[in-house]
XYZ file of C-alpha atoms in Angstrom:
750
model
C 97.216 81.165 79.814
C 99.245 82.061 82.843
C 97.500 81.716 86.160
C 96.201 85.061 87.336
C 94.750 85.285 90.817
C 91.893 87.639 91.531
C 92.120 90.907 93.379
C 93.023 89.909 96.949
C 90.517 92.431 98.214
C 87.673 90.729 96.344
C 88.042 87.098 97.325
C 85.077 85.604 99.133
C 86.713 82.505 100.530
C 87.087 82.547 104.301
C 90.646 82.631 105.612
C 91.078 81.172 109.079
C 94.218 79.633 110.438
C 94.800 75.949 109.913
C 96.165 76.004 113.431
C 93.138 77.115 115.413
C 91.673 73.639 115.106
C 94.796 72.256 116.726
C 94.667 74.673 119.625
C 90.955 74.360 120.301
C 91.321 70.587 120.246
C 93.280 71.009 123.449
C 90.503 72.860 125.238
C 88.962 70.462 127.715
C 85.192 70.807 127.906
C 83.371 69.926 131.065
C 80.260 67.992 130.116
C 77.292 70.358 130.418
C 74.950 69.420 133.171
C 71.303 69.124 132.277
C 69.936 72.510 131.233
C 73.240 74.256 131.938
C 75.944 75.881 129.829
C 79.638 75.253 130.340
C 82.267 77.508 128.808
C 85.999 77.534 128.195
C 88.267 80.217 126.752
C 90.628 79.498 123.873
C 94.069 80.675 125.068
C 95.204 81.800 121.606
C 92.169 83.529 120.086
C 90.509 84.373 123.445
C 87.197 83.316 121.932
C 84.699 81.853 124.389
C 83.446 78.316 123.610
C 80.020 77.644 125.132
C 78.739 74.059 125.181
C 75.025 73.412 125.760
C 72.574 70.478 125.574
C 69.896 70.187 122.885
C 66.619 68.711 124.214
C 65.955 65.035 123.511
C 62.619 65.848 121.887
C 63.967 68.560 119.563
C 63.020 68.350 115.871
C 65.654 67.577 113.215
C 66.259 71.276 112.618
C 66.425 73.859 115.405
C 67.319 77.519 115.598
C 69.890 78.631 118.181
C 69.563 82.275 119.259
C 72.492 83.690 121.238
C 72.537 86.992 123.089
C 74.428 88.691 125.871
C 73.863 91.420 128.425
C 76.087 93.314 130.829
C 76.004 91.306 134.021
C 72.701 91.671 135.874
C 71.357 94.444 133.601
C 68.978 92.455 131.337
C 70.037 94.557 128.323
C 70.141 91.770 125.770
C 71.761 92.145 122.379
C 72.764 89.700 119.661
C 76.049 87.862 120.154
C 78.741 87.677 117.480
C 79.114 83.905 117.120
C 79.925 80.955 114.911
C 78.946 77.335 115.410
C 81.690 74.822 116.157
C 82.893 73.963 112.652
C 86.263 73.361 111.026
C 88.413 75.929 109.263
C 87.578 74.217 105.973
C 83.883 74.672 106.620
C 84.431 78.323 107.538
C 85.840 78.903 104.064
C 82.698 77.475 102.480
C 80.110 79.434 104.470
C 77.841 81.613 102.371
C 77.506 85.338 102.915
C 73.904 85.214 104.120
C 74.590 82.536 106.733
C 77.666 84.362 108.029
C 75.534 87.512 108.424
C 72.994 85.607 110.553
C 75.741 84.402 112.873
C 77.519 87.742 113.122
C 74.707 90.278 113.223
C 71.830 88.264 114.695
C 73.432 85.505 116.797
C 71.338 83.002 114.860
C 72.537 79.454 114.037
C 70.713 76.479 112.524
C 71.589 73.078 114.005
C 70.561 69.834 112.302
C 70.065 66.321 113.706
C 71.228 67.536 117.116
C 68.527 66.262 119.509
C 70.011 64.922 122.721
C 73.513 66.079 121.744
C 75.899 68.644 123.167
C 76.558 71.505 120.750
C 78.997 74.422 120.954
C 78.920 78.047 119.889
C 82.034 80.215 119.695
C 81.661 83.803 120.871
C 84.014 86.706 120.189
C 83.344 89.256 122.960
C 85.392 92.043 121.371
C 84.559 94.879 121.382
C 80.920 95.037 122.457
C 81.093 92.662 125.438
C 84.620 93.543 126.530
C 85.279 96.744 128.457
C 88.861 97.747 129.290
C 89.929 94.178 128.624
C 87.379 92.619 130.988
C 84.377 90.468 130.127
C 81.591 90.476 132.728
C 78.353 89.456 131.084
C 75.390 87.136 131.114
C 75.096 84.878 128.065
C 71.820 83.379 126.905
C 71.174 80.508 124.497
C 67.602 80.012 123.364
C 66.680 76.918 121.334
C 63.636 77.217 119.089
C 61.909 75.157 116.472
C 61.913 76.678 112.997
C 58.302 77.812 113.522
C 59.321 79.839 116.601
C 58.382 77.485 119.432
C 60.780 77.882 122.365
C 62.226 74.493 123.327
C 64.837 75.561 125.875
C 66.373 78.697 127.374
C 69.787 78.502 129.026
C 71.821 81.242 130.663
C 75.220 81.561 132.322
C 77.424 84.346 133.680
C 80.810 84.785 131.996
C 83.862 86.529 133.375
C 87.161 86.764 131.516
C 90.249 88.922 131.785
C 91.813 89.821 128.431
C 93.586 92.916 129.704
C 96.899 91.442 128.535
C 95.666 91.496 124.917
C 96.867 94.479 122.867
C 94.494 96.060 120.357
C 95.715 98.495 117.711
C 92.741 100.519 116.539
C 93.577 104.194 117.059
C 95.567 104.777 113.889
C 96.417 108.360 114.787
C 99.075 106.854 117.075
C 101.464 106.037 114.228
C 104.871 107.700 114.207
C 104.148 109.673 111.033
C 101.244 111.669 112.451
C 101.470 114.225 109.664
C 100.602 111.476 107.156
C 97.230 110.671 108.776
C 94.269 112.976 108.372
C 90.737 112.895 109.707
C 89.609 115.310 107.012
C 89.051 113.710 103.624
C 87.954 116.833 101.772
C 91.292 117.302 99.988
C 91.461 114.446 97.471
C 94.972 115.449 96.363
C 96.583 114.903 99.773
C 99.090 112.039 99.766
C 97.913 110.834 103.155
C 96.071 108.057 104.949
C 92.519 108.835 106.070
C 91.351 107.802 109.548
C 87.584 107.660 109.237
C 85.826 107.669 112.614
C 82.118 107.968 111.833
C 81.324 104.609 110.242
C 78.306 102.526 111.109
C 79.309 99.881 113.719
C 77.980 97.223 111.340
C 80.816 98.016 108.909
C 83.697 98.726 111.322
C 84.267 97.330 114.803
C 84.334 100.638 116.667
C 83.137 102.779 113.792
C 86.772 103.519 112.899
C 88.842 102.428 109.916
C 92.175 103.495 108.457
C 92.021 104.027 104.693
C 95.060 104.044 102.467
C 93.600 106.136 99.681
C 94.493 105.659 96.064
C 96.620 108.679 95.189
C 98.217 107.751 91.859
C 98.509 104.522 89.893
C 102.291 104.737 89.723
C 103.070 106.113 93.194
C 101.964 104.889 96.619
C 101.140 106.944 99.643
C 103.923 106.694 102.263
C 104.175 103.735 104.613
C 103.144 104.130 108.244
C 104.806 102.819 111.400
C 102.832 101.922 114.503
C 105.234 101.963 117.488
C 105.249 98.951 119.801
C 107.138 98.037 122.944
C 106.289 94.382 123.428
C 108.375 91.532 124.780
C 108.123 87.836 124.107
C 105.943 85.870 121.710
C 102.569 87.075 120.445
C 99.887 85.744 118.137
C 98.864 88.494 115.731
C 95.289 88.657 114.440
C 94.133 91.072 111.737
C 90.661 92.388 110.957
C 89.914 94.454 107.858
C 86.634 95.737 106.466
C 85.041 93.260 104.079
C 86.314 93.483 100.480
C 89.445 95.392 101.501
C 92.976 94.339 102.341
C 96.175 95.817 103.754
C 99.885 95.038 103.466
C 101.691 94.492 106.755
C 105.138 93.645 108.033
C 107.149 94.072 111.183
C 110.193 96.314 111.057
C 112.472 93.278 111.301
C 110.806 91.429 108.398
C 112.108 90.872 104.890
C 108.636 90.334 103.430
C 105.330 92.171 103.405
C 102.123 90.104 103.555
C 98.747 91.096 102.137
C 95.899 90.354 104.540
C 92.146 90.671 104.502
C 88.974 89.580 106.283
C 86.615 88.242 103.612
C 83.659 88.341 106.007
C 82.586 91.184 108.282
C 84.448 91.225 111.614
C 86.366 88.056 110.893
C 89.764 87.983 112.539
C 92.491 86.057 110.731
C 95.646 84.788 112.344
C 98.534 86.376 110.513
C 101.387 84.753 112.465
C 103.009 84.203 115.834
C 106.484 85.521 116.523
C 108.685 87.224 119.134
C 107.830 90.920 119.236
C 110.887 92.311 121.011
C 112.012 95.586 119.392
C 109.471 95.299 116.614
C 107.202 97.988 115.224
C 104.341 97.428 112.788
C 104.546 98.805 109.229
C 101.462 99.431 107.085
C 101.721 99.642 103.325
C 99.304 100.420 100.506
C 98.205 97.636 98.151
C 99.353 97.275 94.565
C 97.314 95.636 91.804
C 97.841 95.022 88.097
C 96.359 98.486 87.457
C 98.700 100.171 89.939
C 98.321 101.282 93.558
C 94.864 100.763 95.039
C 92.925 101.605 98.168
C 93.741 99.706 101.374
C 91.817 99.506 104.641
C 92.319 98.111 108.124
C 89.964 97.921 111.090
C 92.155 96.666 113.954
C 94.963 94.321 114.969
C 94.893 92.052 118.009
C 98.077 90.791 119.681
C 97.785 87.955 122.209
C 100.702 87.127 124.489
C 101.862 83.498 124.250
C 103.603 81.361 126.821
C 106.569 79.216 125.834
C 104.341 76.149 126.170
C 101.795 77.618 123.755
C 104.517 78.463 121.232
C 105.900 74.949 121.492
C 102.419 73.549 120.949
C 101.939 75.688 117.852
C 105.290 74.733 116.377
C 105.133 71.037 117.213
C 102.233 70.324 114.880
C 104.444 70.680 111.795
C 106.442 67.553 112.583
C 109.770 66.522 111.096
C 110.099 66.766 107.302
C 110.409 63.412 105.535
C 108.812 64.127 102.141
C 110.096 65.941 99.060
C 107.984 68.982 98.269
C 108.428 70.549 94.849
C 106.492 73.775 94.441
C 105.782 75.779 91.307
C 106.572 79.496 91.319
C 105.545 81.730 88.443
C 107.277 85.135 88.576
C 104.927 86.217 85.778
C 101.849 85.875 88.001
C 103.628 87.314 91.029
C 104.844 90.365 89.118
C 101.456 90.823 87.442
C 100.238 92.415 90.673
C 103.484 93.867 91.998
C 105.691 96.876 91.388
C 109.015 95.052 90.947
C 111.876 97.437 90.229
C 114.646 96.216 92.545
C 116.427 92.851 92.561
C 116.079 92.624 96.333
C 112.305 92.308 95.932
C 112.800 88.806 94.497
C 113.898 87.709 97.956
C 110.357 88.105 99.294
C 108.625 85.235 97.458
C 111.638 82.945 97.831
C 111.614 83.570 101.589
C 107.955 82.544 101.623
C 108.870 79.225 99.964
C 111.528 78.709 102.613
C 108.952 79.350 105.328
C 106.671 76.808 103.645
C 109.454 74.167 103.923
C 109.644 73.577 100.188
C 112.617 71.520 98.926
C 112.483 72.366 95.210
C 111.249 75.757 94.062
C 110.257 75.319 90.421
C 110.728 78.736 88.820
C 108.670 79.111 85.653
C 110.551 81.293 83.179
C 108.403 80.862 80.072
C 106.793 78.523 77.577
C 108.680 77.559 74.470
C 107.583 79.784 71.580
C 106.646 82.792 73.717
C 108.645 85.698 75.080
C 110.483 84.562 78.191
C 110.461 85.941 81.729
C 114.175 85.773 82.432
C 117.309 87.561 81.245
C 117.701 85.642 77.985
C 119.989 86.718 75.163
C 118.932 83.866 72.876
C 115.279 84.780 72.519
C 113.175 87.860 73.210
C 112.241 88.855 76.747
C 108.787 89.981 77.787
C 109.749 93.640 78.260
C 106.519 95.537 77.733
C 102.758 95.083 78.004
C 101.176 91.684 78.598
C 97.798 90.100 79.294
C 96.371 87.713 81.858
C 93.481 85.326 82.244
C 90.005 86.895 82.351
C 88.814 88.359 85.649
C 85.046 88.606 85.648
C 85.062 88.240 81.863
C 87.580 91.081 81.376
C 91.066 90.308 80.017
C 93.508 92.372 82.120
C 96.505 94.189 80.633
C 99.547 95.319 82.570
C 103.124 96.501 82.108
C 104.153 95.206 85.546
C 105.789 92.018 84.259
C 107.709 93.866 81.579
C 108.869 96.435 84.109
C 110.275 93.624 86.261
C 112.217 92.374 83.223
C 113.471 95.860 82.450
C 114.730 96.486 85.970
C 115.887 93.091 87.328
C 117.449 89.757 86.428
C 114.616 87.464 87.429
C 116.173 83.999 87.226
C 119.692 84.884 88.331
C 118.424 86.806 91.347
C 115.916 84.175 92.431
C 118.529 81.420 92.086
C 120.834 83.425 94.326
C 118.206 83.791 97.038
C 117.065 80.172 96.732
C 120.634 79.030 97.337
C 121.007 81.388 100.308
C 117.882 79.832 101.815
C 119.112 76.292 101.136
C 116.522 75.530 98.444
C 117.087 73.632 95.210
C 115.901 75.743 92.268
C 114.833 74.461 88.862
C 114.260 76.508 85.719
C 110.783 75.542 84.540
C 109.481 75.822 80.986
C 106.014 75.010 79.748
C 106.313 72.512 76.875
C 105.076 75.028 74.318
C 102.621 77.821 73.691
C 103.429 80.595 71.237
C 100.339 82.718 71.990
C 99.997 83.799 68.337
C 98.828 87.356 67.808
C 99.352 88.440 71.429
C 102.115 90.449 73.157
C 103.469 87.123 74.421
C 104.481 85.636 71.058
C 108.229 85.332 70.454
C 110.092 86.230 67.282
C 111.161 82.603 66.885
C 107.609 81.370 66.439
C 106.718 84.367 64.267
C 109.617 83.608 61.929
C 108.811 79.904 61.631
C 105.039 79.470 61.364
C 105.618 76.195 59.473
C 107.220 74.775 62.638
C 103.947 75.209 64.536
C 100.733 73.274 64.913
C 98.119 75.844 65.778
C 99.765 77.890 68.501
C 102.275 75.173 69.507
C 105.838 74.395 68.447
C 106.344 70.954 66.891
C 108.852 68.792 68.761
C 109.232 66.515 65.734
C 111.115 69.358 63.983
C 114.871 69.050 64.806
C 115.355 72.826 64.655
C 112.616 73.291 67.245
C 114.284 70.824 69.595
C 117.648 72.562 69.129
C 116.043 75.935 69.901
C 114.474 74.492 73.058
C 117.751 72.886 74.122
C 119.539 76.209 73.616
C 117.211 77.921 76.093
C 117.633 75.115 78.605
C 121.404 75.415 78.197
C 121.136 79.136 78.863
C 119.275 78.638 82.156
C 121.910 76.137 83.273
C 124.609 78.639 82.384
C 122.804 81.198 84.548
C 122.997 78.692 87.406
C 119.775 76.676 87.640
C 120.290 73.537 89.766
C 117.977 71.528 87.560
C 115.511 71.625 84.700
C 111.730 71.217 84.739
C 109.518 70.771 81.706
C 105.751 70.980 81.978
C 104.168 68.711 79.362
C 100.809 68.918 81.101
C 100.096 72.441 79.910
C 99.752 72.511 76.112
C 101.043 68.981 75.381
C 99.884 69.153 71.760
C 103.398 69.938 70.478
C 104.202 66.257 70.995
C 102.879 64.145 68.106
C 103.791 60.720 69.529
C 105.592 59.205 72.492
C 108.768 58.481 70.521
C 109.183 62.177 69.778
C 109.076 63.119 73.460
C 111.433 60.312 74.464
C 113.944 61.308 71.763
C 113.874 64.887 72.995
C 114.565 63.735 76.571
C 117.513 61.679 75.314
C 118.954 64.799 73.686
C 118.316 66.715 76.881
C 120.115 64.017 78.876
C 123.241 64.655 76.799
C 123.044 68.349 77.718
C 122.491 67.543 81.384
C 125.447 65.157 81.459
C 127.646 67.869 79.962
C 126.788 70.237 82.821
C 126.983 67.457 85.398
C 130.572 66.827 84.364
C 131.376 70.541 84.649
C 129.746 70.811 88.072
C 130.803 67.405 89.368
C 127.219 66.758 90.403
C 124.027 65.689 88.654
C 121.635 68.056 86.926
C 118.188 66.689 87.813
C 115.209 66.742 85.461
C 111.619 67.063 86.669
C 108.803 66.262 84.259
C 105.175 67.189 84.829
C 103.011 65.255 82.385
C 99.351 64.263 81.958
C 98.159 61.438 84.204
C 96.032 58.703 82.680
C 92.763 60.138 81.408
C 94.120 63.658 81.033
C 94.292 64.995 77.474
C 97.262 63.543 75.482
C 98.309 61.237 78.337
C 99.073 58.394 75.925
C 101.940 60.363 74.318
C 104.198 60.183 77.370
C 106.086 56.910 77.848
C 107.189 57.332 81.442
C 108.223 53.673 81.764
C 110.914 54.199 79.118
C 111.989 57.461 80.765
C 112.555 55.590 84.011
C 114.304 52.586 82.497
C 116.731 54.817 80.528
C 117.196 57.177 83.510
C 115.969 60.137 81.484
C 114.040 61.694 84.382
C 114.754 62.166 88.091
C 111.362 63.389 89.320
C 108.198 61.909 87.832
C 105.176 64.179 88.321
C 101.957 62.752 86.857
C 99.359 65.488 86.948
C 95.807 66.544 86.486
C 94.979 69.708 84.557
C 92.694 72.417 85.944
C 89.811 71.117 88.099
C 89.591 67.734 86.421
C 91.164 64.320 87.197
C 92.498 65.538 90.540
C 92.156 62.105 92.158
C 93.795 60.120 89.354
C 94.923 56.563 90.111
C 98.455 56.541 91.559
C 99.177 52.783 91.611
C 100.651 52.522 88.055
C 103.200 55.219 88.848
C 104.113 53.635 92.182
C 104.850 50.428 90.298
C 106.782 52.258 87.566
C 109.338 53.849 89.920
C 109.736 50.803 92.152
C 113.424 49.873 92.413
C 114.561 52.872 90.330
C 116.384 56.094 91.193
C 113.407 58.133 90.019
C 111.354 59.899 92.692
C 107.569 60.024 92.379
C 106.048 63.435 93.142
C 102.424 63.351 91.927
C 100.800 66.719 91.465
C 98.259 68.136 93.886
C 96.787 71.243 92.324
C 97.079 74.492 94.256
C 94.760 76.450 91.968
C 91.844 78.249 93.584
C 89.308 75.966 91.902
C 91.221 72.832 92.908
C 91.133 71.242 96.351
C 90.507 73.785 99.075
C 92.867 73.895 102.032
C 93.154 72.459 104.494
C 90.898 69.386 104.539
C 90.195 68.627 100.862
C 93.831 69.283 99.990
C 95.182 67.238 102.907
C 92.808 64.355 102.139
C 94.516 63.910 98.771
C 97.988 64.383 100.281
C 97.315 61.723 102.915
C 95.966 59.383 100.233
C 99.191 59.763 98.238
C 101.434 59.358 101.282
C 99.577 56.208 102.300
C 100.203 54.882 98.785
C 103.951 55.408 99.271
C 104.886 58.438 97.151
C 108.191 60.195 97.806
C 106.442 63.526 98.173
C 104.240 65.770 96.078
C 104.509 68.516 93.517
C 102.195 71.458 94.168
C 101.312 73.096 90.890
C 100.626 76.826 91.128
C 101.970 76.692 94.657
C 102.537 80.448 94.489
C 98.765 80.829 94.857
C 99.169 79.204 98.280
C 102.585 80.508 99.302
C 103.190 84.081 98.199
C 100.615 85.598 95.826
C 97.437 85.480 97.895
C 96.293 86.930 101.199
C 95.971 83.705 103.180
C 98.922 83.056 105.499
C 97.203 79.893 106.726
C 97.719 78.359 103.275
C 101.453 78.856 103.642
C 101.244 77.074 106.992
C 99.364 74.209 105.334
C 102.154 73.971 102.770
C 104.650 73.834 105.634
C 102.685 70.970 107.179
C 102.761 68.664 104.142
C 106.535 68.170 104.213
C 105.944 65.792 107.151
C 103.881 62.630 106.619
C 103.615 62.346 110.395
C 102.187 65.863 110.655
C 99.590 65.122 107.965
C 98.607 61.871 109.675
C 98.265 63.577 113.050
C 96.253 66.404 111.490
C 93.700 63.864 110.349
C 93.783 62.083 113.687
C 92.961 65.334 115.474
C 90.324 66.220 112.921
C 88.543 62.879 113.270
C 88.608 63.167 117.048
C 87.013 66.604 116.902
C 84.581 65.850 114.103
C 81.894 64.587 116.488
C 81.887 67.987 118.197
C 81.278 69.843 114.936
C 77.893 71.083 113.875
C 76.340 68.593 111.449
C 76.487 70.344 108.121
C 77.006 69.958 104.402
C 79.055 72.483 102.450
C 79.892 73.077 98.811
C 83.119 74.657 97.631
C 82.558 78.012 95.916
C 83.593 78.494 92.312
C 86.781 80.216 91.187
C 84.999 83.584 91.220
C 83.955 83.110 94.846
C 80.290 82.519 94.038
C 78.382 79.379 93.007
C 78.473 79.791 89.247
C 80.726 77.029 87.965
C 82.745 77.153 84.762
C 83.008 73.958 82.692
C 86.526 73.159 83.947
C 85.459 73.506 87.583
C 83.775 70.911 89.755
C 81.327 71.493 92.562
C 82.994 69.734 95.506
C 81.198 68.767 98.698
C 82.410 68.714 102.278
C 80.462 67.001 105.086
C 81.279 67.187 108.775
C 79.845 66.433 112.174
C 79.045 62.909 110.965
C 80.781 59.987 109.269
C 78.314 59.130 106.517
C 78.368 55.643 105.070
C 76.451 56.782 102.014
C 76.096 60.124 100.240
C 73.517 60.778 97.530
C 73.657 63.767 95.178
C 70.567 64.915 93.299
C 70.794 67.520 90.557
C 67.433 69.012 89.591
C 65.699 66.086 91.367
C 67.720 63.451 89.481
C 70.071 61.128 91.376
C 73.472 61.498 89.715
C 75.945 60.242 92.355
C 76.137 57.760 95.211
C 79.307 57.627 97.282
C 80.493 55.463 100.155
C 83.585 57.598 100.827
C 85.188 60.912 99.818
C 85.852 62.699 97.584
C 82.279 63.859 96.995
C 81.921 65.583 93.618
C 78.867 66.613 91.626
C 79.097 64.422 88.539
C 82.745 63.443 88.277
C 86.213 64.662 87.379
C 86.396 63.420 83.785
C 85.910 65.670 80.757
C 82.495 64.157 80.146
C 81.152 66.141 83.110
C 82.264 69.537 81.771
C 78.757 70.337 80.590
C 76.802 68.723 83.391
C 75.884 72.148 84.754
C 74.260 73.842 81.799
C 73.874 77.620 81.835
C 71.350 78.851 84.340
C 70.194 77.901 87.823
C 70.114 74.359 89.203
C 68.934 72.792 92.450
C 71.416 70.581 94.245
C 70.191 68.236 96.987
C 72.765 66.353 99.051
C 71.753 63.543 101.430
C 74.276 62.005 103.814
C 73.167 58.891 105.675
C 74.302 58.318 109.251
C 72.955 55.433 111.326
C 69.216 55.424 110.664
C 68.742 59.032 109.585
C 69.753 61.435 106.826
C 71.473 64.783 107.001
C 70.356 66.703 103.946
C 70.669 70.204 102.546
C 69.611 71.960 99.357
C 71.684 74.509 97.422
C 71.059 76.737 94.441
C 73.967 76.712 91.993
C 74.534 77.857 88.409
C 76.294 76.883 85.240
C 78.606 79.672 84.111
C 77.440 82.304 81.647
C 80.853 83.974 81.440
C 83.354 83.058 78.718
C 85.878 80.388 79.636
C 89.608 80.670 80.171
C 92.006 80.480 77.259
C 94.210 77.576 78.291
């Protein structure tokens, strides 16, 4: 069914900016002298990076205990730290390990004897008084049985008095809308709670946007600011809660959250002159929900720092087509004004997308645009299961009642200089659900199962009539997704004949417009179900398609072979944009995603198509994903990202990580794959053991438990499994063991 992201407040993947790696790469570390600590301060985050030596005789696994004390007072307390790892690794860290770092200052280092390692310390708020840091910092290295191997200590002084912290939420302009008394549940106000345990809120304070009614929000709040110049803005929310934020000069509100306790996320950097901060309550498919925020940190940036941040994106030289599904966006939103459609389109502009591929329906179902040829989705609808529960909402229908979805989004796309296609899924009638259209109900003999039959001339004419309608509304081009539900095509000749008929329609509109009407086709790559029914070589030779987008489906076949498609488009006008999946159970950003992008760019593709790009651009709470999307429009930027990563990799803690499942845990559904990320070393062999049986040996990425083909769907049977991963470097192994599960929940209804 339609993609449906989870509650932003419940995700357990770790957002951290894709850009912090770039900045910290430019911190120059002095080599620690024997038995001494050296430290540097990151100019953007103001985190303190402490580099220390591990004894030559240390065992393969050591425990690093970090603590701090006010200078000269010997009042030691645990430090809030992380090891030096990448932003990709931070997303994969498990809850229990994060808690050890944050609450106990406890890190495990592997295969580190004789090496220099680094911990990253956030002094705020405990070790920072009135903006000043004046402490002693201690690093104790122990064996896992408690034997002390080394104790190192250094004084640290830092001045962060130029950093602005917003944490007293009674200072908003609308003081009458904030209460410190929560006894009246019927008050339409925000609640500033000030008596929380410091382990759940930084200073024991949190602002709570209470749920008042499903259909009405509590009023927005404005925090007054008087800042000048550029600032980096970091946000910290209580775990499992999010908040919507914008500046008074913004057109778009972003949803932000800290998935781990006390984790700051970089929202953005921007000039703050004459800007105030606006806080808004969250909205979910059930209506308005509770929101919470701990604090916001604003760090002043120099012009050189801004230039450094911006320069990493490079100059665009690749075509980026990005899927946008208003259905999924509206599933969680309260869309009642046409102007609201500008928000997601502006996010695609920020992400440097060339073609925004606006999905308006699947042939045979009710459509999500202002059609007069078939029935609109005007009332209740359903989504994919969340935790085994099928959600229902009227949000999408309300959007259709109140706005012209396609017309409005085309208008804003053109204002932003984007090319906009009207995208249809090849066919899915969703029989017996609120999504089924009258056309498919009236002609059950024109269906195979729940799919329309393209071999029926009347079906093709119906489909062509809807495509004509979207062109009349103003779509720049047409996109058809044959990867989702391709079963309506019985043989390759049927699909090719349909595209010939579509070419006639496109040529008609091209003559009217005096410019071409491009066609983008997403279709199954080799190995994907029904791939043999799509004769792309004939499409290219007859100039039936302008953008060829071979694709995987769901978590399978992501790394399909690209060479046949490179050869197919050679010397033609057709552009090759292979699909890189943006779904949450696909390749995690940044590293796994960028590894595939770099592989495709090295092969010579014209760009990429990001399926379900809205999950990365505008419908989640991870602004760093939007920055990653912005990066991929430049092959140079992607290449340099990997160059920087490889240079820094030797500084990273030696660790093995596994990508969490779609639900944020380690219980994998059949369509998902357990993907592995290794850093701190460059292994020349990786072995994967499942329940003590060797099932994979790799000499290079990607590292996957089992494989991506359908045959591995049932590799993880229901219940718990033991996963052992061994990565060989030089003459030793880095190995870790994980407990994972095969899913017990029902699958998705694709």
